[in-house]
């Protein structure tokens, strides 16, 4: 998951993001962003995630741990 | 389930699009979008123009219009039709079957087989499978496969996930016996445990429509719809498609003894641009071989998006040339199906506008 932070930053349309950042705090956070995360988890990590799981993962760290738990 | 059909061919495809064109830009105010979100959706999902029926126009109207076009242009003779299959999830009535309405209004012969198939996004290959099977009968020489849906009538105007992509259409495909040897390969798979991923909860016998089922409720994503409306779990459908479709095609090609690159076109159901691009990426197929432009031009018309993709993108080329084409449908049910066949030298392959 070495490019995880970069990929998430790109999806969120930010230069950089921190693991402690709340997902919902980003201006770009919407259903399309969630879909983009579902897509990248499928293509990069072969992990199927639901929109609900992503939304309830809280922070970027929470999301990362969610993905790792399913790898 | 792997399928194999001998000595059958498609000889013509006609797509009928309703004349009412809706532009996403004109509908933006219905949804709770920022300008930026709208632009992103247009670009990524392919929200654009879509064709929908006017109130009162039904599946039988679209099919009858297309059939008459074929009769009037001497592309099909009434008496040659030995079977007519209608694949739809938006029938005119529960009783009788809509194929009978069509047969009656077109004054087709009585000595024929009529069959309605209740399938959605995978309905086109499933309808063709049925046609190939009917052609095994000695007296069945020509089968008309009608695939039509008008789901725009069942999508909430305040559902920003489904509404901007949903279109209506009908397609007529002629299937015949092939005097020269050929083999068509197919697959069908189902998973009824995913039935609620794409469902219209009310309106059937389980939950008849009442004033209560017409009441709007807003979900956590800000979409409002009633129980009478189509509801889709977008994330479940996305993951289902990405998980099941690539191995389905791999298996199909394996059974046929073909490799990916030998297929000229992957004419897939058109859920939205995003999902098709992700599928192409996952399968290692160039976008040029898997067109994804139906949603932005006409909308997602369920299974009819496959013949629409064929007539719109290949059109007359299929009347003079021949291509190895892989078809795939996937969606409500859940259901996913595919076909691999040489297609070409068709008598007709065109897209027309419905005009009442």
PDB file of N, CA, C and O in Angstrom, chain B residues 12-80:
ATOM      1  N   UNK B  12     -30.125  -9.368 -38.682  1.00  0.00           N
ATOM      2  CA  UNK B  12     -30.468  -7.946 -38.706  1.00  0.00           C
ATOM      3  C   UNK B  12     -30.712  -7.414 -37.308  1.00  0.00           C
ATOM      4  O   UNK B  12     -31.187  -8.154 -36.442  1.00  0.00           O
ATOM      5  N   UNK B  13     -30.339  -6.153 -37.092  1.00  0.00           N
ATOM      6  CA  UNK B  13     -30.591  -5.503 -35.791  1.00  0.00           C
ATOM      7  C   UNK B  13     -31.110  -4.087 -36.052  1.00  0.00           C
ATOM      8  O   UNK B  13     -30.529  -3.332 -36.836  1.00  0.00           O
ATOM      9  N   UNK B  14     -32.203  -3.750 -35.401  1.00  0.00           N
ATOM     10  CA  UNK B  14     -32.772  -2.398 -35.503  1.00  0.00           C
ATOM     11  C   UNK B  14     -32.995  -1.862 -34.091  1.00  0.00           C
ATOM     12  O   UNK B  14     -33.595  -2.536 -33.263  1.00  0.00           O
ATOM     13  N   UNK B  15     -32.507  -0.658 -33.836  1.00  0.00           N
ATOM     14  CA  UNK B  15     -32.754  -0.020 -32.541  1.00  0.00           C
ATOM     15  C   UNK B  15     -33.756   1.110 -32.732  1.00  0.00           C
ATOM     16  O   UNK B  15     -33.631   1.895 -33.680  1.00  0.00           O
ATOM     17  N   UNK B  16     -34.748   1.162 -31.850  1.00  0.00           N
ATOM     18  CA  UNK B  16     -35.758   2.221 -31.897  1.00  0.00           C
ATOM     19  C   UNK B  16     -35.592   3.081 -30.649  1.00  0.00           C
ATOM     20  O   UNK B  16     -35.705   2.585 -29.521  1.00  0.00           O
ATOM     21  N   UNK B  17     -35.302   4.363 -30.860  1.00  0.00           N
ATOM     22  CA  UNK B  17     -35.119   5.275 -29.725  1.00  0.00           C
ATOM     23  C   UNK B  17     -36.302   6.220 -29.627  1.00  0.00           C
ATOM     24  O   UNK B  17     -36.734   6.782 -30.633  1.00  0.00           O
ATOM     25  N   UNK B  18     -36.852   6.417 -28.421  1.00  0.00           N
ATOM     26  CA  UNK B  18     -37.948   7.366 -28.277  1.00  0.00           C
ATOM     27  C   UNK B  18     -37.482   8.768 -28.680  1.00  0.00           C
ATOM     28  O   UNK B  18     -36.294   9.088 -28.537  1.00  0.00           O
ATOM     29  N   UNK B  19     -38.393   9.570 -29.187  1.00  0.00           N
ATOM     30  CA  UNK B  19     -38.001  10.853 -29.765  1.00  0.00           C
ATOM     31  C   UNK B  19     -37.742  11.931 -28.724  1.00  0.00           C
ATOM     32  O   UNK B  19     -37.177  12.980 -29.015  1.00  0.00           O
ATOM     33  N   UNK B  20     -38.129  11.675 -27.480  1.00  0.00           N
ATOM     34  CA  UNK B  20     -37.989  12.679 -26.437  1.00  0.00           C
ATOM     35  C   UNK B  20     -36.565  12.673 -25.865  1.00  0.00           C
ATOM     36  O   UNK B  20     -36.170  11.720 -25.200  1.00  0.00           O
ATOM     37  N   UNK B  21     -35.782  13.730 -26.138  1.00  0.00           N
ATOM     38  CA  UNK B  21     -34.405  13.791 -25.669  1.00  0.00           C
ATOM     39  C   UNK B  21     -34.281  14.736 -24.484  1.00  0.00           C
ATOM     40  O   UNK B  21     -34.703  15.886 -24.565  1.00  0.00           O
ATOM     41  N   UNK B  22     -33.711  14.226 -23.401  1.00  0.00           N
ATOM     42  CA  UNK B  22     -33.539  15.037 -22.198  1.00  0.00           C
ATOM     43  C   UNK B  22     -32.054  15.298 -22.018  1.00  0.00           C
ATOM     44  O   UNK B  22     -31.229  14.402 -22.194  1.00  0.00           O
ATOM     45  N   UNK B  23     -31.726  16.534 -21.652  1.00  0.00           N
ATOM     46  CA  UNK B  23     -30.335  16.881 -21.450  1.00  0.00           C
ATOM     47  C   UNK B  23     -30.050  17.038 -19.962  1.00  0.00           C
ATOM     48  O   UNK B  23     -30.804  17.711 -19.257  1.00  0.00           O
ATOM     49  N   UNK B  24     -28.973  16.421 -19.502  1.00  0.00           N
ATOM     50  CA  UNK B  24     -28.626  16.486 -18.076  1.00  0.00           C
ATOM     51  C   UNK B  24     -28.542  17.933 -17.584  1.00  0.00           C
ATOM     52  O   UNK B  24     -29.001  18.256 -16.493  1.00  0.00           O
ATOM     53  N   UNK B  25     -27.975  18.814 -18.417  1.00  0.00           N
ATOM     54  CA  UNK B  25     -27.817  20.216 -18.020  1.00  0.00           C
ATOM     55  C   UNK B  25     -29.155  20.869 -17.662  1.00  0.00           C
ATOM     56  O   UNK B  25     -29.217  21.750 -16.810  1.00  0.00           O
ATOM     57  N   UNK B  26     -30.216  20.418 -18.334  1.00  0.00           N
ATOM     58  CA  UNK B  26     -31.532  21.012 -18.075  1.00  0.00           C
ATOM     59  C   UNK B  26     -32.191  20.462 -16.815  1.00  0.00           C
ATOM     60  O   UNK B  26     -33.207  20.974 -16.369  1.00  0.00           O
ATOM     61  N   UNK B  27     -31.619  19.378 -16.291  1.00  0.00           N
ATOM     62  CA  UNK B  27     -32.248  18.704 -15.141  1.00  0.00           C
ATOM     63  C   UNK B  27     -31.510  18.934 -13.839  1.00  0.00           C
ATOM     64  O   UNK B  27     -31.951  18.478 -12.792  1.00  0.00           O
ATOM     65  N   UNK B  28     -30.371  19.609 -13.929  1.00  0.00           N
ATOM     66  CA  UNK B  28     -29.492  19.727 -12.757  1.00  0.00           C
ATOM     67  C   UNK B  28     -30.233  20.256 -11.534  1.00  0.00           C
ATOM     68  O   UNK B  28     -29.980  19.829 -10.404  1.00  0.00           O
ATOM     69  N   UNK B  29     -31.179  21.162 -11.766  1.00  0.00           N
ATOM     70  CA  UNK B  29     -31.896  21.760 -10.635  1.00  0.00           C
ATOM     71  C   UNK B  29     -32.738  20.758  -9.847  1.00  0.00           C
ATOM     72  O   UNK B  29     -33.112  21.013  -8.708  1.00  0.00           O
ATOM     73  N   UNK B  30     -33.043  19.604 -10.467  1.00  0.00           N
ATOM     74  CA  UNK B  30     -33.805  18.580  -9.744  1.00  0.00           C
ATOM     75  C   UNK B  30     -32.990  17.943  -8.629  1.00  0.00           C
ATOM     76  O   UNK B  30     -33.531  17.342  -7.712  1.00  0.00           O
ATOM     77  N   UNK B  31     -31.654  18.021  -8.768  1.00  0.00           N
ATOM     78  CA  UNK B  31     -30.790  17.295  -7.851  1.00  0.00           C
ATOM     79  C   UNK B  31     -30.031  18.262  -6.960  1.00  0.00           C
ATOM     80  O   UNK B  31     -29.856  19.422  -7.273  1.00  0.00           O
ATOM     81  N   UNK B  32     -29.541  17.681  -5.863  1.00  0.00           N
ATOM     82  CA  UNK B  32     -28.810  18.461  -4.891  1.00  0.00           C
ATOM     83  C   UNK B  32     -27.315  18.418  -5.237  1.00  0.00           C
ATOM     84  O   UNK B  32     -26.529  17.778  -4.556  1.00  0.00           O
ATOM     85  N   UNK B  33     -26.947  19.047  -6.353  1.00  0.00           N
ATOM     86  CA  UNK B  33     -25.557  19.025  -6.814  1.00  0.00           C
ATOM     87  C   UNK B  33     -24.949  20.414  -6.781  1.00  0.00           C
ATOM     88  O   UNK B  33     -25.642  21.392  -7.061  1.00  0.00           O
ATOM     89  N   UNK B  34     -23.624  20.458  -6.543  1.00  0.00           N
ATOM     90  CA  UNK B  34     -22.916  21.711  -6.800  1.00  0.00           C
ATOM     91  C   UNK B  34     -22.543  21.682  -8.278  1.00  0.00           C
ATOM     92  O   UNK B  34     -22.575  20.640  -8.924  1.00  0.00           O
ATOM     93  N   UNK B  35     -22.160  22.835  -8.802  1.00  0.00           N
ATOM     94  CA  UNK B  35     -21.735  22.922 -10.206  1.00  0.00           C
ATOM     95  C   UNK B  35     -20.566  21.966 -10.485  1.00  0.00           C
ATOM     96  O   UNK B  35     -20.531  21.275 -11.491  1.00  0.00           O
ATOM     97  N   UNK B  36     -19.609  21.959  -9.548  1.00  0.00           N
ATOM     98  CA  UNK B  36     -18.429  21.112  -9.718  1.00  0.00           C
ATOM     99  C   UNK B  36     -18.780  19.640  -9.758  1.00  0.00           C
ATOM    100  O   UNK B  36     -18.250  18.885 -10.572  1.00  0.00           O
ATOM    101  N   UNK B  37     -19.694  19.239  -8.882  1.00  0.00           N
ATOM    102  CA  UNK B  37     -20.111  17.840  -8.859  1.00  0.00           C
ATOM    103  C   UNK B  37     -20.747  17.451 -10.186  1.00  0.00           C
ATOM    104  O   UNK B  37     -20.506  16.376 -10.719  1.00  0.00           O
ATOM    105  N   UNK B  38     -21.565  18.364 -10.713  1.00  0.00           N
ATOM    106  CA  UNK B  38     -22.236  18.086 -11.980  1.00  0.00           C
ATOM    107  C   UNK B  38     -21.234  17.882 -13.101  1.00  0.00           C
ATOM    108  O   UNK B  38     -21.367  16.971 -13.919  1.00  0.00           O
ATOM    109  N   UNK B  39     -20.219  18.734 -13.124  1.00  0.00           N
ATOM    110  CA  UNK B  39     -19.213  18.618 -14.174  1.00  0.00           C
ATOM    111  C   UNK B  39     -18.473  17.285 -14.056  1.00  0.00           C
ATOM    112  O   UNK B  39     -18.207  16.620 -15.043  1.00  0.00           O
ATOM    113  N   UNK B  40     -18.139  16.935 -12.817  1.00  0.00           N
ATOM    114  CA  UNK B  40     -17.428  15.674 -12.590  1.00  0.00           C
ATOM    115  C   UNK B  40     -18.281  14.481 -13.041  1.00  0.00           C
ATOM    116  O   UNK B  40     -17.798  13.558 -13.674  1.00  0.00           O
ATOM    117  N   UNK B  41     -19.569  14.536 -12.680  1.00  0.00           N
ATOM    118  CA  UNK B  41     -20.468  13.439 -13.039  1.00  0.00           C
ATOM    119  C   UNK B  41     -20.597  13.295 -14.549  1.00  0.00           C
ATOM    120  O   UNK B  41     -20.604  12.195 -15.098  1.00  0.00           O
ATOM    121  N   UNK B  42     -20.702  14.426 -15.216  1.00  0.00           N
ATOM    122  CA  UNK B  42     -20.816  14.397 -16.682  1.00  0.00           C
ATOM    123  C   UNK B  42     -19.607  13.704 -17.290  1.00  0.00           C
ATOM    124  O   UNK B  42     -19.721  12.843 -18.156  1.00  0.00           O
ATOM    125  N   UNK B  43     -18.461  14.120 -16.785  1.00  0.00           N
ATOM    126  CA  UNK B  43     -17.198  13.645 -17.345  1.00  0.00           C
ATOM    127  C   UNK B  43     -16.953  12.173 -17.019  1.00  0.00           C
ATOM    128  O   UNK B  43     -16.629  11.366 -17.893  1.00  0.00           O
ATOM    129  N   UNK B  44     -17.144  11.829 -15.767  1.00  0.00           N
ATOM    130  CA  UNK B  44     -16.760  10.489 -15.313  1.00  0.00           C
ATOM    131  C   UNK B  44     -17.842   9.448 -15.616  1.00  0.00           C
ATOM    132  O   UNK B  44     -17.558   8.371 -16.124  1.00  0.00           O
ATOM    133  N   UNK B  45     -19.084   9.778 -15.280  1.00  0.00           N
ATOM    134  CA  UNK B  45     -20.135   8.779 -15.445  1.00  0.00           C
ATOM    135  C   UNK B  45     -20.734   8.798 -16.853  1.00  0.00           C
ATOM    136  O   UNK B  45     -21.404   7.850 -17.251  1.00  0.00           O
ATOM    137  N   UNK B  46     -20.515   9.880 -17.576  1.00  0.00           N
ATOM    138  CA  UNK B  46     -21.090   9.981 -18.911  1.00  0.00           C
ATOM    139  C   UNK B  46     -22.514  10.510 -18.896  1.00  0.00           C
ATOM    140  O   UNK B  46     -23.298  10.211 -19.796  1.00  0.00           O
ATOM    141  N   UNK B  47     -22.852  11.306 -17.869  1.00  0.00           N
ATOM    142  CA  UNK B  47     -24.170  11.933 -17.871  1.00  0.00           C
ATOM    143  C   UNK B  47     -24.218  12.904 -19.048  1.00  0.00           C
ATOM    144  O   UNK B  47     -23.333  13.719 -19.226  1.00  0.00           O
ATOM    145  N   UNK B  48     -25.255  12.830 -19.836  1.00  0.00           N
ATOM    146  CA  UNK B  48     -25.344  13.722 -20.999  1.00  0.00           C
ATOM    147  C   UNK B  48     -26.767  13.771 -21.486  1.00  0.00           C
ATOM    148  O   UNK B  48     -27.668  14.138 -20.744  1.00  0.00           O
ATOM    149  N   UNK B  49     -26.948  13.354 -22.747  1.00  0.00           N
ATOM    150  CA  UNK B  49     -28.301  13.306 -23.310  1.00  0.00           C
ATOM    151  C   UNK B  49     -28.884  11.917 -23.076  1.00  0.00           C
ATOM    152  O   UNK B  49     -28.151  10.939 -23.022  1.00  0.00           O
ATOM    153  N   UNK B  50     -30.190  11.839 -22.944  1.00  0.00           N
ATOM    154  CA  UNK B  50     -30.801  10.522 -22.873  1.00  0.00           C
ATOM    155  C   UNK B  50     -32.170  10.564 -23.523  1.00  0.00           C
ATOM    156  O   UNK B  50     -32.812  11.616 -23.581  1.00  0.00           O
ATOM    157  N   UNK B  51     -32.581   9.412 -24.026  1.00  0.00           N
ATOM    158  CA  UNK B  51     -33.862   9.313 -24.719  1.00  0.00           C
ATOM    159  C   UNK B  51     -34.878   8.649 -23.804  1.00  0.00           C
ATOM    160  O   UNK B  51     -34.621   7.573 -23.261  1.00  0.00           O
ATOM    161  N   UNK B  52     -36.020   9.298 -23.659  1.00  0.00           N
ATOM    162  CA  UNK B  52     -37.075   8.723 -22.824  1.00  0.00           C
ATOM    163  C   UNK B  52     -38.418   8.813 -23.536  1.00  0.00           C
ATOM    164  O   UNK B  52     -38.630   9.683 -24.387  1.00  0.00           O
ATOM    165  N   UNK B  53     -39.319   7.918 -23.158  1.00  0.00           N
ATOM    166  CA  UNK B  53     -40.641   7.927 -23.777  1.00  0.00           C
ATOM    167  C   UNK B  53     -41.485   9.067 -23.204  1.00  0.00           C
ATOM    168  O   UNK B  53     -41.268   9.528 -22.092  1.00  0.00           O
ATOM    169  N   UNK B  54     -42.439   9.502 -24.006  1.00  0.00           N
ATOM    170  CA  UNK B  54     -43.452  10.422 -23.505  1.00  0.00           C
ATOM    171  C   UNK B  54     -44.445   9.608 -22.687  1.00  0.00           C
ATOM    172  O   UNK B  54     -44.603   8.401 -22.921  1.00  0.00           O
ATOM    173  N   UNK B  55     -45.131  10.268 -21.774  1.00  0.00           N
ATOM    174  CA  UNK B  55     -46.114   9.570 -20.967  1.00  0.00           C
ATOM    175  C   UNK B  55     -47.126   8.891 -21.894  1.00  0.00           C
ATOM    176  O   UNK B  55     -47.629   9.507 -22.837  1.00  0.00           O
ATOM    177  N   UNK B  56     -47.386   7.628 -21.623  1.00  0.00           N
ATOM    178  CA  UNK B  56     -48.367   6.907 -22.437  1.00  0.00           C
ATOM    179  C   UNK B  56     -47.740   5.978 -23.457  1.00  0.00           C
ATOM    180  O   UNK B  56     -48.373   5.030 -23.905  1.00  0.00           O
ATOM    181  N   UNK B  57     -46.508   6.258 -23.844  1.00  0.00           N
ATOM    182  CA  UNK B  57     -45.831   5.361 -24.797  1.00  0.00           C
ATOM    183  C   UNK B  57     -45.305   4.144 -24.043  1.00  0.00           C
ATOM    184  O   UNK B  57     -44.669   4.290 -23.000  1.00  0.00           O
ATOM    185  N   UNK B  58     -45.580   2.969 -24.570  1.00  0.00           N
ATOM    186  CA  UNK B  58     -45.154   1.752 -23.870  1.00  0.00           C
ATOM    187  C   UNK B  58     -44.221   0.919 -24.746  1.00  0.00           C
ATOM    188  O   UNK B  58     -43.964   1.255 -25.907  1.00  0.00           O
ATOM    189  N   UNK B  59     -43.754  -0.159 -24.144  1.00  0.00           N
ATOM    190  CA  UNK B  59     -42.844  -1.078 -24.820  1.00  0.00           C
ATOM    191  C   UNK B  59     -43.457  -1.609 -26.126  1.00  0.00           C
ATOM    192  O   UNK B  59     -42.776  -1.690 -27.146  1.00  0.00           O
ATOM    193  N   UNK B  60     -44.760  -1.946 -26.090  1.00  0.00           N
ATOM    194  CA  UNK B  60     -45.370  -2.483 -27.315  1.00  0.00           C
ATOM    195  C   UNK B  60     -45.381  -1.432 -28.424  1.00  0.00           C
ATOM    196  O   UNK B  60     -45.183  -1.753 -29.591  1.00  0.00           O
ATOM    197  N   UNK B  61     -45.587  -0.160 -28.060  1.00  0.00           N
ATOM    198  CA  UNK B  61     -45.579   0.909 -29.071  1.00  0.00           C
ATOM    199  C   UNK B  61     -44.227   0.990 -29.778  1.00  0.00           C
ATOM    200  O   UNK B  61     -44.161   1.090 -31.003  1.00  0.00           O
ATOM    201  N   UNK B  62     -43.161   0.965 -28.997  1.00  0.00           N
ATOM    202  CA  UNK B  62     -41.812   1.060 -29.581  1.00  0.00           C
ATOM    203  C   UNK B  62     -41.545  -0.153 -30.479  1.00  0.00           C
ATOM    204  O   UNK B  62     -41.007  -0.011 -31.584  1.00  0.00           O
ATOM    205  N   UNK B  63     -41.925  -1.328 -30.008  1.00  0.00           N
ATOM    206  CA  UNK B  63     -41.674  -2.559 -30.777  1.00  0.00           C
ATOM    207  C   UNK B  63     -42.495  -2.580 -32.070  1.00  0.00           C
ATOM    208  O   UNK B  63     -41.974  -2.932 -33.132  1.00  0.00           O
ATOM    209  N   UNK B  64     -43.766  -2.202 -31.966  1.00  0.00           N
ATOM    210  CA  UNK B  64     -44.637  -2.221 -33.147  1.00  0.00           C
ATOM    211  C   UNK B  64     -44.134  -1.213 -34.183  1.00  0.00           C
ATOM    212  O   UNK B  64     -44.103  -1.499 -35.384  1.00  0.00           O
ATOM    213  N   UNK B  65     -43.676  -0.059 -33.717  1.00  0.00           N
ATOM    214  CA  UNK B  65     -43.141   0.946 -34.637  1.00  0.00           C
ATOM    215  C   UNK B  65     -41.937   0.381 -35.400  1.00  0.00           C
ATOM    216  O   UNK B  65     -41.844   0.513 -36.629  1.00  0.00           O
ATOM    217  N   UNK B  66     -41.049  -0.281 -34.672  1.00  0.00           N
ATOM    218  CA  UNK B  66     -39.858  -0.860 -35.305  1.00  0.00           C
ATOM    219  C   UNK B  66     -40.204  -1.981 -36.264  1.00  0.00           C
ATOM    220  O   UNK B  66     -39.641  -2.078 -37.369  1.00  0.00           O
ATOM    221  N   UNK B  67     -41.136  -2.826 -35.868  1.00  0.00           N
ATOM    222  CA  UNK B  67     -41.556  -3.943 -36.732  1.00  0.00           C
ATOM    223  C   UNK B  67     -42.174  -3.407 -38.026  1.00  0.00           C
ATOM    224  O   UNK B  67     -41.882  -3.907 -39.115  1.00  0.00           O
ATOM    225  N   UNK B  68     -43.007  -2.396 -37.905  1.00  0.00           N
ATOM    226  CA  UNK B  68     -43.619  -1.820 -39.104  1.00  0.00           C
ATOM    227  C   UNK B  68     -42.577  -1.189 -40.025  1.00  0.00           C
ATOM    228  O   UNK B  68     -42.699  -1.244 -41.246  1.00  0.00           O
ATOM    229  N   UNK B  69     -41.545  -0.605 -39.425  1.00  0.00           N
ATOM    230  CA  UNK B  69     -40.443  -0.062 -40.223  1.00  0.00           C
ATOM    231  C   UNK B  69     -39.813  -1.180 -41.065  1.00  0.00           C
ATOM    232  O   UNK B  69     -39.528  -0.991 -42.252  1.00  0.00           O
ATOM    233  N   UNK B  70     -39.631  -2.342 -40.445  1.00  0.00           N
ATOM    234  CA  UNK B  70     -39.023  -3.469 -41.175  1.00  0.00           C
ATOM    235  C   UNK B  70     -39.964  -4.001 -42.255  1.00  0.00           C
ATOM    236  O   UNK B  70     -39.531  -4.306 -43.367  1.00  0.00           O
ATOM    237  N   UNK B  71     -41.254  -4.093 -41.936  1.00  0.00           N
ATOM    238  CA  UNK B  71     -42.224  -4.574 -42.935  1.00  0.00           C
ATOM    239  C   UNK B  71     -42.289  -3.589 -44.116  1.00  0.00           C
ATOM    240  O   UNK B  71     -42.244  -3.989 -45.275  1.00  0.00           O
ATOM    241  N   UNK B  72     -42.390  -2.298 -43.800  1.00  0.00           N
ATOM    242  CA  UNK B  72     -42.546  -1.282 -44.843  1.00  0.00           C
ATOM    243  C   UNK B  72     -41.335  -1.215 -45.769  1.00  0.00           C
ATOM    244  O   UNK B  72     -41.455  -0.843 -46.929  1.00  0.00           O
ATOM    245  N   UNK B  73     -40.161  -1.540 -45.229  1.00  0.00           N
ATOM    246  CA  UNK B  73     -38.949  -1.462 -46.039  1.00  0.00           C
ATOM    247  C   UNK B  73     -38.521  -2.823 -46.593  1.00  0.00           C
ATOM    248  O   UNK B  73     -37.380  -2.984 -47.028  1.00  0.00           O
ATOM    249  N   UNK B  74     -39.443  -3.758 -46.555  1.00  0.00           N
ATOM    250  CA  UNK B  74     -39.183  -5.108 -47.084  1.00  0.00           C
ATOM    251  C   UNK B  74     -37.948  -5.764 -46.467  1.00  0.00           C
ATOM    252  O   UNK B  74     -37.223  -6.498 -47.140  1.00  0.00           O
ATOM    253  N   UNK B  75     -37.715  -5.504 -45.187  1.00  0.00           N
ATOM    254  CA  UNK B  75     -36.585  -6.120 -44.499  1.00  0.00           C
ATOM    255  C   UNK B  75     -37.036  -7.352 -43.712  1.00  0.00           C
ATOM    256  O   UNK B  75     -36.224  -8.131 -43.236  1.00  0.00           O
ATOM    257  N   UNK B  76     -38.345  -7.510 -43.597  1.00  0.00           N
ATOM    258  CA  UNK B  76     -38.914  -8.638 -42.860  1.00  0.00           C
ATOM    259  C   UNK B  76     -40.328  -8.884 -43.373  1.00  0.00           C
ATOM    260  O   UNK B  76     -41.060  -7.921 -43.638  1.00  0.00           O
ATOM    261  N   UNK B  77     -40.669 -10.186 -43.525  1.00  0.00           N
ATOM    262  CA  UNK B  77     -42.032 -10.528 -43.963  1.00  0.00           C
ATOM    263  C   UNK B  77     -42.795 -11.113 -42.778  1.00  0.00           C
ATOM    264  O   UNK B  77     -42.282 -11.977 -42.064  1.00  0.00           O
ATOM    265  N   UNK B  78     -44.035 -10.683 -42.616  1.00  0.00           N
ATOM    266  CA  UNK B  78     -44.847 -11.150 -41.480  1.00  0.00           C
ATOM    267  C   UNK B  78     -44.915 -12.667 -41.403  1.00  0.00           C
ATOM    268  O   UNK B  78     -44.748 -13.265 -40.342  1.00  0.00           O
ATOM    269  N   UNK B  79     -45.166 -13.292 -42.550  1.00  0.00           N
ATOM    270  CA  UNK B  79     -45.394 -14.736 -42.534  1.00  0.00           C
ATOM    271  C   UNK B  79     -44.128 -15.549 -42.247  1.00  0.00           C
ATOM    272  O   UNK B  79     -44.206 -16.747 -41.986  1.00  0.00           O
ATOM    273  N   UNK B  80     -42.973 -14.889 -42.322  1.00  0.00           N
ATOM    274  CA  UNK B  80     -41.723 -15.611 -42.072  1.00  0.00           C
ATOM    275  C   UNK B  80     -41.417 -15.748 -40.583  1.00  0.00           C
ATOM    276  O   UNK B  80     -40.514 -16.488 -40.202  1.00  0.00           O
TER     277      UNK B  80
END
